[in-house]
């Protein structure tokens, strides 16, 4: 299991250890944050939802300029500062007792988190050789889910106790985990930068004028709408549209997290270049369409064992499609981003995560819970269309590149950027633990 969670010794392993530490803290946070904000802070549920929606909107906008900052001053330095800022943001949640204070802290935290995602992505791109990046990211995703599972067990103790002190301890643990993450990132080397490609402060960010890359990022954003499926849409669907017992929700969550922990590395091993990445993303769209169709079938009356078997099949197709889409998207974002622009390009690509957090719960509840079976089928068709469109979009982006990505500096092992899975934000309800792509994630 150690080999599954961690890559070989070196900078990649340092990134994985940092990933495991902060995801452990986040696991404790996720399971009790909603009750903390409602029962301890005293906020009504609509205010919590509104605050987090606004915060993630601010964070999505901040990703590109903070990515440019990483390009300019160095990704390691930027990641350390933003990890520390994230720790301070979580710590600030311990003392907020009003909606204005909650909104302010949530916006600051989401901004630091989205910038941290871009900086860590750029850092990985500079420290890991291009051919090894997708495999390393798969290891990070496995470590992420392992940390979330362990942290969730700790958070479960806080839920069982149900006291203000228990909830405060869970949040303090997350703050300490991000502080530890900052210390671990500080031990990594700063990748060399190319003066010829470093952005000038007065120049417009290149990524905002790169329409082919923006289209690729948009299609990836559409496919990331799968994030709230297992943690929000499916639980509501089971409760309101099926005769399955409530424990099925927990079983599917455990199944999803365990599958990513055990099989993400193996799934990513087939991705090694843009053509294989496009095929993997396309197959992910097909699998997610099949998953949506299977979930729709569970609305029919059937014996309990048949119903649970179909739910398990649907969840299996969903997590298989999720893992394939993630692995392909990592490689695509690596190979299409120009050298020296890693931070800002990954800032835009990673914006799909906060946007999915903002829009996903609203869209999926409207489609699935309100509309029912037709909504499932429409959602599956949307996943399929985005997966099929990724091939033409990637080919357009390839044609628009003036030169193929090349090394920035001799011995740097740095040819193109790539995203690092991350578990770094106070997720609103509806974000599945296995999707924190970006150290999301």
Tab-separated table of C-alpha atoms in Angstrom:
chain	number	residue	atom	x	y	z
A	1	UNK	CA	0.000	0.000	0.000
A	2	UNK	CA	2.917	2.334	0.658
A	3	UNK	CA	4.026	1.929	-2.973
A	4	UNK	CA	0.490	2.584	-4.130
A	5	UNK	CA	0.119	5.841	-2.217
A	6	UNK	CA	3.636	7.229	-2.666
A	7	UNK	CA	5.901	7.596	-5.706
A	8	UNK	CA	9.637	6.917	-5.606
A	9	UNK	CA	11.836	8.894	-3.216
A	10	UNK	CA	12.474	12.484	-4.273
A	11	UNK	CA	10.407	15.644	-4.825
A	12	UNK	CA	7.400	13.637	-5.993
A	13	UNK	CA	7.296	11.790	-2.695
A	14	UNK	CA	7.552	15.099	-0.832
A	15	UNK	CA	4.500	16.325	-2.724
A	16	UNK	CA	2.655	13.109	-1.876
A	17	UNK	CA	3.427	13.383	1.835
A	18	UNK	CA	2.231	17.013	1.831
A	19	UNK	CA	-0.913	15.826	0.029
A	20	UNK	CA	-1.575	13.128	2.610
A	21	UNK	CA	-1.104	15.515	5.537
A	22	UNK	CA	-3.501	18.224	4.373
A	23	UNK	CA	-6.093	15.719	3.104
A	24	UNK	CA	-6.098	14.056	6.538
A	25	UNK	CA	-7.042	17.397	8.079
A	26	UNK	CA	-9.640	18.028	5.403
A	27	UNK	CA	-11.217	14.622	5.995
A	28	UNK	CA	-11.938	15.628	9.573
A	29	UNK	CA	-13.257	18.994	8.396
A	30	UNK	CA	-15.615	17.702	5.707
A	31	UNK	CA	-17.675	15.427	7.907
A	32	UNK	CA	-18.506	18.026	10.557
A	33	UNK	CA	-18.125	21.505	8.978
A	34	UNK	CA	-21.791	21.857	8.025
A	35	UNK	CA	-22.919	21.118	11.579
A	36	UNK	CA	-20.216	23.424	12.964
A	37	UNK	CA	-21.404	26.365	10.866
A	38	UNK	CA	-25.054	25.713	11.666
A	39	UNK	CA	-24.925	24.647	15.324
A	40	UNK	CA	-21.872	26.468	16.685
A	41	UNK	CA	-21.635	29.568	14.475
A	42	UNK	CA	-25.430	29.727	14.280
A	43	UNK	CA	-25.842	30.295	10.546
A	44	UNK	CA	-28.982	29.130	8.719
A	45	UNK	CA	-28.412	26.669	5.878
A	46	UNK	CA	-29.248	29.162	3.083
A	47	UNK	CA	-26.605	31.551	4.415
A	48	UNK	CA	-24.013	28.795	4.508
A	49	UNK	CA	-24.798	27.853	0.906
A	50	UNK	CA	-24.778	31.458	-0.271
A	51	UNK	CA	-21.499	32.218	1.476
A	52	UNK	CA	-19.718	29.204	0.030
A	53	UNK	CA	-21.096	29.886	-3.451
A	54	UNK	CA	-19.817	33.466	-3.393
A	55	UNK	CA	-16.491	32.330	-1.930
A	56	UNK	CA	-15.867	29.769	-4.651
A	57	UNK	CA	-16.782	32.307	-7.299
A	58	UNK	CA	-14.137	34.653	-5.905
A	59	UNK	CA	-11.646	31.779	-5.715
A	60	UNK	CA	-12.237	30.760	-9.330
A	61	UNK	CA	-11.527	34.314	-10.498
A	62	UNK	CA	-8.407	34.549	-8.338
A	63	UNK	CA	-6.840	31.360	-9.701
A	64	UNK	CA	-5.282	32.877	-12.835
A	65	UNK	CA	-3.666	35.978	-11.260
A	66	UNK	CA	-2.305	33.898	-8.385
A	67	UNK	CA	-1.030	31.417	-10.955
A	68	UNK	CA	0.751	34.285	-12.686
A	69	UNK	CA	2.282	35.172	-9.340
A	70	UNK	CA	3.658	31.629	-9.103
A	71	UNK	CA	5.099	31.978	-12.613
A	72	UNK	CA	6.734	35.228	-11.619
A	73	UNK	CA	8.185	34.581	-8.147
A	74	UNK	CA	8.399	30.774	-8.175
A	75	UNK	CA	5.831	28.046	-7.517
A	76	UNK	CA	7.392	26.659	-4.332
A	77	UNK	CA	7.559	30.034	-2.606
A	78	UNK	CA	4.021	30.861	-3.685
A	79	UNK	CA	2.665	27.454	-2.625
A	80	UNK	CA	4.233	27.763	0.842
A	81	UNK	CA	2.724	31.218	1.404
A	82	UNK	CA	-0.713	30.150	0.169
A	83	UNK	CA	-0.684	26.939	2.212
A	84	UNK	CA	0.049	29.037	5.290
A	85	UNK	CA	-2.741	31.432	4.282
A	86	UNK	CA	-5.089	28.461	3.950
A	87	UNK	CA	-4.177	27.363	7.473
A	88	UNK	CA	-4.939	30.864	8.751
A	89	UNK	CA	-8.255	30.806	6.903
A	90	UNK	CA	-9.335	27.583	8.591
A	91	UNK	CA	-8.167	28.932	11.947
A	92	UNK	CA	-10.252	32.072	11.373
A	93	UNK	CA	-13.384	29.908	11.034
A	94	UNK	CA	-12.876	29.020	14.694
A	95	UNK	CA	-13.767	32.549	15.796
A	96	UNK	CA	-16.406	33.728	13.295
A	97	UNK	CA	-19.870	34.131	14.772
A	98	UNK	CA	-21.735	36.149	12.146
A	99	UNK	CA	-22.574	35.885	8.467
A	100	UNK	CA	-20.457	38.898	7.345
A	101	UNK	CA	-17.401	37.476	9.126
A	102	UNK	CA	-18.114	34.012	7.701
A	103	UNK	CA	-18.415	35.410	4.171
A	104	UNK	CA	-15.179	37.393	4.461
A	105	UNK	CA	-13.197	34.435	5.815
A	106	UNK	CA	-14.710	32.031	3.276
A	107	UNK	CA	-13.712	34.324	0.380
A	108	UNK	CA	-10.166	34.698	1.712
A	109	UNK	CA	-9.889	30.956	2.260
A	110	UNK	CA	-11.225	30.007	-1.171
A	111	UNK	CA	-8.885	32.536	-2.803
A	112	UNK	CA	-5.859	31.085	-1.018
A	113	UNK	CA	-7.002	27.573	-1.829
A	114	UNK	CA	-7.470	28.136	-5.557
A	115	UNK	CA	-4.121	29.918	-5.788
A	116	UNK	CA	-2.488	27.089	-3.849
A	117	UNK	CA	-3.869	24.575	-6.334
A	118	UNK	CA	-2.321	26.433	-9.278
A	119	UNK	CA	1.014	26.905	-7.499
A	120	UNK	CA	1.255	23.245	-6.508
A	121	UNK	CA	0.422	22.188	-10.044
A	122	UNK	CA	3.194	24.394	-11.360
A	123	UNK	CA	5.568	23.073	-8.697
A	124	UNK	CA	4.927	19.482	-9.704
A	125	UNK	CA	5.474	20.370	-13.357
A	126	UNK	CA	8.872	21.830	-12.525
A	127	UNK	CA	10.039	18.984	-10.288
A	128	UNK	CA	8.770	15.884	-12.105
A	129	UNK	CA	9.800	14.779	-15.572
A	130	UNK	CA	7.071	15.072	-18.180
A	131	UNK	CA	6.751	11.332	-18.836
A	132	UNK	CA	6.281	10.587	-15.129
A	133	UNK	CA	3.742	13.270	-14.237
A	134	UNK	CA	0.493	11.408	-14.853
A	135	UNK	CA	1.730	8.453	-12.795
A	136	UNK	CA	2.820	10.744	-9.969
A	137	UNK	CA	-0.533	12.506	-10.009
A	138	UNK	CA	-2.284	9.143	-9.775
A	139	UNK	CA	-0.222	8.377	-6.667
A	140	UNK	CA	-1.178	11.766	-5.236
A	141	UNK	CA	-4.851	11.067	-5.879
A	142	UNK	CA	-4.563	7.743	-4.065
A	143	UNK	CA	-2.797	9.419	-1.133
A	144	UNK	CA	-5.490	12.077	-1.154
A	145	UNK	CA	-8.299	9.586	-0.739
A	146	UNK	CA	-6.406	7.628	1.907
A	147	UNK	CA	-5.900	10.830	3.905
A	148	UNK	CA	-9.532	11.824	3.532
A	149	UNK	CA	-10.687	8.429	4.755
A	150	UNK	CA	-8.432	8.532	7.823
A	151	UNK	CA	-9.408	12.122	8.607
A	152	UNK	CA	-13.093	11.329	8.156
A	153	UNK	CA	-12.764	8.655	10.842
A	154	UNK	CA	-11.433	11.311	13.221
A	155	UNK	CA	-14.217	13.671	12.197
A	156	UNK	CA	-16.697	10.888	12.892
A	157	UNK	CA	-15.604	10.950	16.519
A	158	UNK	CA	-16.401	14.678	16.626
A	159	UNK	CA	-19.834	13.959	15.145
A	160	UNK	CA	-20.437	11.266	17.739
A	161	UNK	CA	-19.527	13.622	20.577
A	162	UNK	CA	-21.582	16.420	19.031
A	163	UNK	CA	-20.115	19.179	21.209
A	164	UNK	CA	-18.783	22.603	20.233
A	165	UNK	CA	-15.377	21.582	21.562
A	166	UNK	CA	-15.318	18.494	19.332
A	167	UNK	CA	-16.181	20.514	16.220
A	168	UNK	CA	-13.588	23.165	17.077
A	169	UNK	CA	-10.965	20.451	17.487
A	170	UNK	CA	-11.743	19.032	14.043
A	171	UNK	CA	-11.297	22.458	12.425
A	172	UNK	CA	-8.127	23.104	14.409
A	173	UNK	CA	-6.780	19.793	13.121
A	174	UNK	CA	-7.377	20.946	9.537
A	175	UNK	CA	-5.592	24.252	10.212
A	176	UNK	CA	-2.638	22.395	11.718
A	177	UNK	CA	-2.563	20.038	8.729
A	178	UNK	CA	-2.247	22.929	6.276
A	179	UNK	CA	0.488	24.472	8.408
A	180	UNK	CA	2.281	21.131	8.237
A	181	UNK	CA	1.714	21.055	4.482
A	182	UNK	CA	3.380	24.488	4.187
A	183	UNK	CA	6.415	23.226	6.115
A	184	UNK	CA	6.678	20.134	3.916
A	185	UNK	CA	6.416	22.189	0.717
A	186	UNK	CA	9.123	24.536	2.028
A	187	UNK	CA	11.545	21.591	2.065
A	188	UNK	CA	11.181	21.051	-1.692
A	189	UNK	CA	13.507	22.759	-4.191
A	190	UNK	CA	12.376	25.750	-6.251
A	191	UNK	CA	12.263	24.771	-9.946
A	192	UNK	CA	14.382	26.885	-12.317
A	193	UNK	CA	12.504	29.451	-14.382
A	194	UNK	CA	13.075	30.661	-17.914
A	195	UNK	CA	13.537	34.445	-18.148
A	196	UNK	CA	12.493	34.292	-21.776
A	197	UNK	CA	9.060	32.929	-20.936
A	198	UNK	CA	8.370	34.506	-17.563
A	199	UNK	CA	5.338	36.788	-17.853
A	200	UNK	CA	5.711	40.537	-17.550
A	201	UNK	CA	3.430	42.183	-15.016
A	202	UNK	CA	2.205	44.662	-17.622
A	203	UNK	CA	1.314	41.996	-20.166
A	204	UNK	CA	-2.112	40.382	-20.417
A	205	UNK	CA	-2.134	36.817	-19.075
A	206	UNK	CA	-1.484	34.569	-22.054
A	207	UNK	CA	-4.034	31.992	-20.966
A	208	UNK	CA	-6.914	34.483	-21.161
A	209	UNK	CA	-6.186	34.975	-24.869
A	210	UNK	CA	-5.689	31.271	-25.623
A	211	UNK	CA	-9.119	30.288	-26.946
A	212	UNK	CA	-8.301	26.633	-27.737
A	213	UNK	CA	-7.002	26.033	-24.219
A	214	UNK	CA	-10.009	27.856	-22.767
A	215	UNK	CA	-12.298	25.490	-24.706
A	216	UNK	CA	-10.418	22.454	-23.379
A	217	UNK	CA	-10.741	23.847	-19.837
A	218	UNK	CA	-14.481	24.458	-20.394
A	219	UNK	CA	-15.070	20.874	-21.534
A	220	UNK	CA	-13.171	19.611	-18.517
A	221	UNK	CA	-15.332	21.868	-16.335
A	222	UNK	CA	-18.467	20.252	-17.770
A	223	UNK	CA	-17.157	16.785	-16.956
A	224	UNK	CA	-16.317	17.917	-13.422
A	225	UNK	CA	-20.040	18.343	-12.792
A	226	UNK	CA	-19.750	14.699	-11.758
A	227	UNK	CA	-18.213	15.899	-8.479
A	228	UNK	CA	-21.467	16.326	-6.510
A	229	UNK	CA	-22.972	13.063	-7.801
A	230	UNK	CA	-22.012	10.589	-5.098
A	231	UNK	CA	-22.040	13.013	-2.190
A	232	UNK	CA	-25.177	15.051	-2.989
A	233	UNK	CA	-27.278	14.007	-5.975
A	234	UNK	CA	-27.184	10.256	-5.368
A	235	UNK	CA	-28.038	10.503	-1.633
A	236	UNK	CA	-31.007	12.747	-2.427
A	237	UNK	CA	-32.042	10.452	-5.273
A	238	UNK	CA	-31.895	7.368	-3.029
A	239	UNK	CA	-33.888	9.083	-0.289
A	240	UNK	CA	-36.590	10.592	-2.498
A	241	UNK	CA	-36.857	8.438	-5.624
A	242	UNK	CA	-35.939	4.864	-4.598
A	243	UNK	CA	-36.864	2.321	-1.927
A	244	UNK	CA	-33.230	1.677	-0.954
A	245	UNK	CA	-32.310	2.027	2.742
A	246	UNK	CA	-30.308	4.993	3.996
A	247	UNK	CA	-27.202	2.891	4.670
A	248	UNK	CA	-26.779	2.477	0.903
A	249	UNK	CA	-25.578	6.103	0.750
A	250	UNK	CA	-22.719	5.410	3.139
A	251	UNK	CA	-21.831	2.186	1.332
A	252	UNK	CA	-21.533	3.970	-2.010
A	253	UNK	CA	-19.377	6.746	-0.517
A	254	UNK	CA	-16.984	4.199	0.982
A	255	UNK	CA	-16.931	2.283	-2.304
A	256	UNK	CA	-16.105	5.433	-4.293
A	257	UNK	CA	-13.271	6.563	-2.025
A	258	UNK	CA	-11.796	3.082	-1.717
A	259	UNK	CA	-11.866	2.481	-5.471
A	260	UNK	CA	-9.943	5.682	-6.204
A	261	UNK	CA	-7.407	4.879	-3.487
A	262	UNK	CA	-6.783	1.393	-4.854
A	263	UNK	CA	-7.134	1.777	-8.620
A	264	UNK	CA	-6.295	5.349	-9.697
A	265	UNK	CA	-2.613	4.508	-10.276
A	266	UNK	CA	-3.467	1.494	-12.412
A	267	UNK	CA	-6.088	3.439	-14.361
A	268	UNK	CA	-3.618	6.240	-15.140
A	269	UNK	CA	-0.914	3.837	-16.351
A	270	UNK	CA	-2.458	3.706	-19.844
A	271	UNK	CA	-2.056	7.485	-20.339
A	272	UNK	CA	1.294	8.603	-21.737
A	273	UNK	CA	0.620	11.215	-24.433
A	274	UNK	CA	-2.154	13.381	-25.864
A	275	UNK	CA	-3.776	10.699	-28.076
A	276	UNK	CA	-4.021	8.237	-25.182
A	277	UNK	CA	-5.294	11.027	-22.912
A	278	UNK	CA	-8.034	11.950	-25.383
A	279	UNK	CA	-9.098	8.303	-25.682
A	280	UNK	CA	-9.215	7.999	-21.901
A	281	UNK	CA	-11.327	11.117	-21.451
A	282	UNK	CA	-13.660	9.967	-24.240
A	283	UNK	CA	-14.131	6.566	-22.596
A	284	UNK	CA	-14.744	8.359	-19.291
A	285	UNK	CA	-17.655	10.190	-20.894
A	286	UNK	CA	-19.095	6.889	-22.173
A	287	UNK	CA	-18.789	5.299	-18.729
A	288	UNK	CA	-20.465	8.247	-17.029
A	289	UNK	CA	-23.354	8.066	-19.507
A	290	UNK	CA	-23.754	4.370	-18.670
A	291	UNK	CA	-23.597	5.217	-14.955
A	292	UNK	CA	-26.352	7.816	-15.267
A	293	UNK	CA	-28.539	5.344	-17.132
A	294	UNK	CA	-27.988	2.733	-14.420
A	295	UNK	CA	-28.860	5.199	-11.667
A	296	UNK	CA	-32.041	6.096	-13.553
A	297	UNK	CA	-33.089	2.425	-13.560
A	298	UNK	CA	-33.115	2.376	-9.749
A	299	UNK	CA	-36.338	4.403	-9.807
A	300	UNK	CA	-38.115	1.180	-10.779
A	301	UNK	CA	-39.644	-1.046	-8.132
A	302	UNK	CA	-37.453	-4.093	-7.478
A	303	UNK	CA	-36.355	-6.389	-4.643
A	304	UNK	CA	-33.866	-4.796	-2.291
A	305	UNK	CA	-30.940	-6.981	-3.354
A	306	UNK	CA	-31.561	-6.178	-7.027
A	307	UNK	CA	-31.824	-2.476	-6.279
A	308	UNK	CA	-28.581	-2.460	-4.302
A	309	UNK	CA	-26.798	-4.441	-7.031
A	310	UNK	CA	-27.839	-1.867	-9.647
A	311	UNK	CA	-26.769	0.994	-7.371
A	312	UNK	CA	-23.392	-0.683	-6.905
A	313	UNK	CA	-23.063	-1.164	-10.679
A	314	UNK	CA	-23.940	2.485	-11.299
A	315	UNK	CA	-21.443	3.671	-8.676
A	316	UNK	CA	-18.774	1.405	-10.149
A	317	UNK	CA	-19.297	2.811	-13.644
A	318	UNK	CA	-19.239	6.334	-12.214
A	319	UNK	CA	-15.952	5.940	-10.332
A	320	UNK	CA	-14.342	4.143	-13.293
A	321	UNK	CA	-15.346	7.008	-15.569
A	322	UNK	CA	-14.169	9.512	-12.945
A	323	UNK	CA	-10.718	7.929	-12.717
A	324	UNK	CA	-10.301	7.743	-16.487
A	325	UNK	CA	-11.456	11.320	-17.016
A	326	UNK	CA	-9.099	12.570	-14.298
A	327	UNK	CA	-6.056	10.750	-15.695
A	328	UNK	CA	-6.678	11.996	-19.230
A	329	UNK	CA	-7.336	15.565	-18.114
A	330	UNK	CA	-4.049	15.656	-16.170
A	331	UNK	CA	-2.051	14.683	-19.256
A	332	UNK	CA	-3.919	17.101	-21.519
A	333	UNK	CA	-3.301	20.037	-19.212
A	334	UNK	CA	0.382	19.041	-19.001
A	335	UNK	CA	1.036	18.936	-22.706
A	336	UNK	CA	-0.987	21.929	-23.887
A	337	UNK	CA	0.340	24.539	-21.448
A	338	UNK	CA	3.401	26.472	-22.686
A	339	UNK	CA	6.648	26.347	-20.762
A	340	UNK	CA	7.007	29.171	-18.259
A	341	UNK	CA	3.225	29.740	-18.005
A	342	UNK	CA	2.392	26.804	-15.770
A	343	UNK	CA	0.788	28.732	-12.937
A	344	UNK	CA	-1.668	30.806	-14.935
A	345	UNK	CA	-2.616	27.955	-17.299
A	346	UNK	CA	-3.264	25.576	-14.431
A	347	UNK	CA	-5.095	28.380	-12.627
A	348	UNK	CA	-7.576	28.484	-15.509
A	349	UNK	CA	-7.768	24.713	-15.915
A	350	UNK	CA	-8.241	24.263	-12.168
A	351	UNK	CA	-11.075	26.827	-12.109
A	352	UNK	CA	-13.355	23.990	-13.145
A	353	UNK	CA	-13.283	22.651	-9.597
A	354	UNK	CA	-14.661	25.744	-7.786
A	355	UNK	CA	-17.132	26.350	-10.607
A	356	UNK	CA	-18.387	22.768	-10.263
A	357	UNK	CA	-18.703	23.345	-6.519
A	358	UNK	CA	-20.761	26.468	-7.154
A	359	UNK	CA	-23.042	25.280	-9.935
A	360	UNK	CA	-23.018	21.504	-9.536
A	361	UNK	CA	-25.322	21.169	-6.517
A	362	UNK	CA	-27.938	23.513	-7.965
A	363	UNK	CA	-27.799	21.983	-11.456
A	364	UNK	CA	-27.769	18.349	-10.362
A	365	UNK	CA	-30.570	18.693	-7.838
A	366	UNK	CA	-32.697	20.405	-10.475
A	367	UNK	CA	-31.911	17.791	-13.134
A	368	UNK	CA	-31.965	14.630	-11.049
A	369	UNK	CA	-34.083	15.133	-7.937
A	370	UNK	CA	-36.688	17.385	-9.549
A	371	UNK	CA	-36.802	15.980	-13.081
A	372	UNK	CA	-36.046	12.340	-12.369
A	373	UNK	CA	-35.149	9.783	-15.036
A	374	UNK	CA	-35.035	12.264	-17.957
A	375	UNK	CA	-32.648	14.392	-15.927
A	376	UNK	CA	-30.276	11.445	-15.433
A	377	UNK	CA	-30.283	10.759	-19.163
A	378	UNK	CA	-29.703	14.405	-20.025
A	379	UNK	CA	-26.802	14.586	-17.592
A	380	UNK	CA	-25.278	11.442	-19.085
A	381	UNK	CA	-25.624	12.892	-22.591
A	382	UNK	CA	-23.852	16.047	-21.394
A	383	UNK	CA	-20.928	13.977	-20.072
A	384	UNK	CA	-20.749	12.029	-23.318
A	385	UNK	CA	-20.832	15.173	-25.475
A	386	UNK	CA	-18.015	16.791	-23.480
A	387	UNK	CA	-15.911	13.628	-23.685
A	388	UNK	CA	-16.394	13.317	-27.447
A	389	UNK	CA	-15.687	17.010	-28.018
A	390	UNK	CA	-12.382	16.835	-26.146
A	391	UNK	CA	-10.585	15.254	-29.125
A	392	UNK	CA	-11.323	18.053	-31.641
A	393	UNK	CA	-10.647	20.689	-28.969
A	394	UNK	CA	-7.247	19.195	-28.122
A	395	UNK	CA	-6.309	18.965	-31.805
A	396	UNK	CA	-7.229	22.640	-32.243
A	397	UNK	CA	-5.101	23.541	-29.258
A	398	UNK	CA	-2.191	21.495	-30.654
A	399	UNK	CA	-2.368	23.310	-33.985
A	400	UNK	CA	-2.357	26.685	-32.221
A	401	UNK	CA	0.925	25.993	-30.406
A	402	UNK	CA	3.821	27.813	-32.092
A	403	UNK	CA	6.290	25.220	-30.824
A	404	UNK	CA	6.111	21.940	-28.977
A	405	UNK	CA	6.684	22.158	-25.252
A	406	UNK	CA	10.359	21.936	-24.444
A	407	UNK	CA	12.597	21.994	-21.428
A	408	UNK	CA	12.897	25.282	-19.598
A	409	UNK	CA	16.376	24.716	-18.305
A	410	UNK	CA	18.961	21.953	-18.610
A	411	UNK	CA	18.311	19.274	-16.005
A	412	UNK	CA	15.081	20.851	-14.861
A	413	UNK	CA	12.933	17.952	-16.084
A	414	UNK	CA	10.369	20.591	-16.960
A	415	UNK	CA	8.516	20.598	-20.219
A	416	UNK	CA	4.907	21.279	-19.509
A	417	UNK	CA	2.741	21.926	-16.501
A	418	UNK	CA	0.221	19.669	-14.936
A	419	UNK	CA	-2.398	19.678	-12.208
A	420	UNK	CA	-1.844	18.217	-8.786
A	421	UNK	CA	-4.841	16.622	-7.082
A	422	UNK	CA	-5.662	18.608	-4.012
A	423	UNK	CA	-7.941	18.388	-1.085
A	424	UNK	CA	-7.651	21.934	-0.113
A	425	UNK	CA	-10.889	23.721	0.463
A	426	UNK	CA	-13.850	23.725	2.765
A	427	UNK	CA	-16.139	21.977	0.332
A	428	UNK	CA	-19.807	22.780	0.343
A	429	UNK	CA	-22.152	19.852	0.570
A	430	UNK	CA	-22.046	17.935	-2.668
A	431	UNK	CA	-18.320	17.576	-3.313
A	432	UNK	CA	-17.278	13.947	-3.427
A	433	UNK	CA	-14.141	13.266	-1.385
A	434	UNK	CA	-12.480	11.469	-4.289
A	435	UNK	CA	-12.545	14.602	-6.409
A	436	UNK	CA	-10.116	17.004	-4.965
A	437	UNK	CA	-8.141	17.117	-8.095
A	438	UNK	CA	-6.200	19.801	-7.890
A	439	UNK	CA	-3.317	20.032	-5.118
A	440	UNK	CA	-7.125	20.312	-6.125
A	441	UNK	CA	-9.609	18.066	-5.535
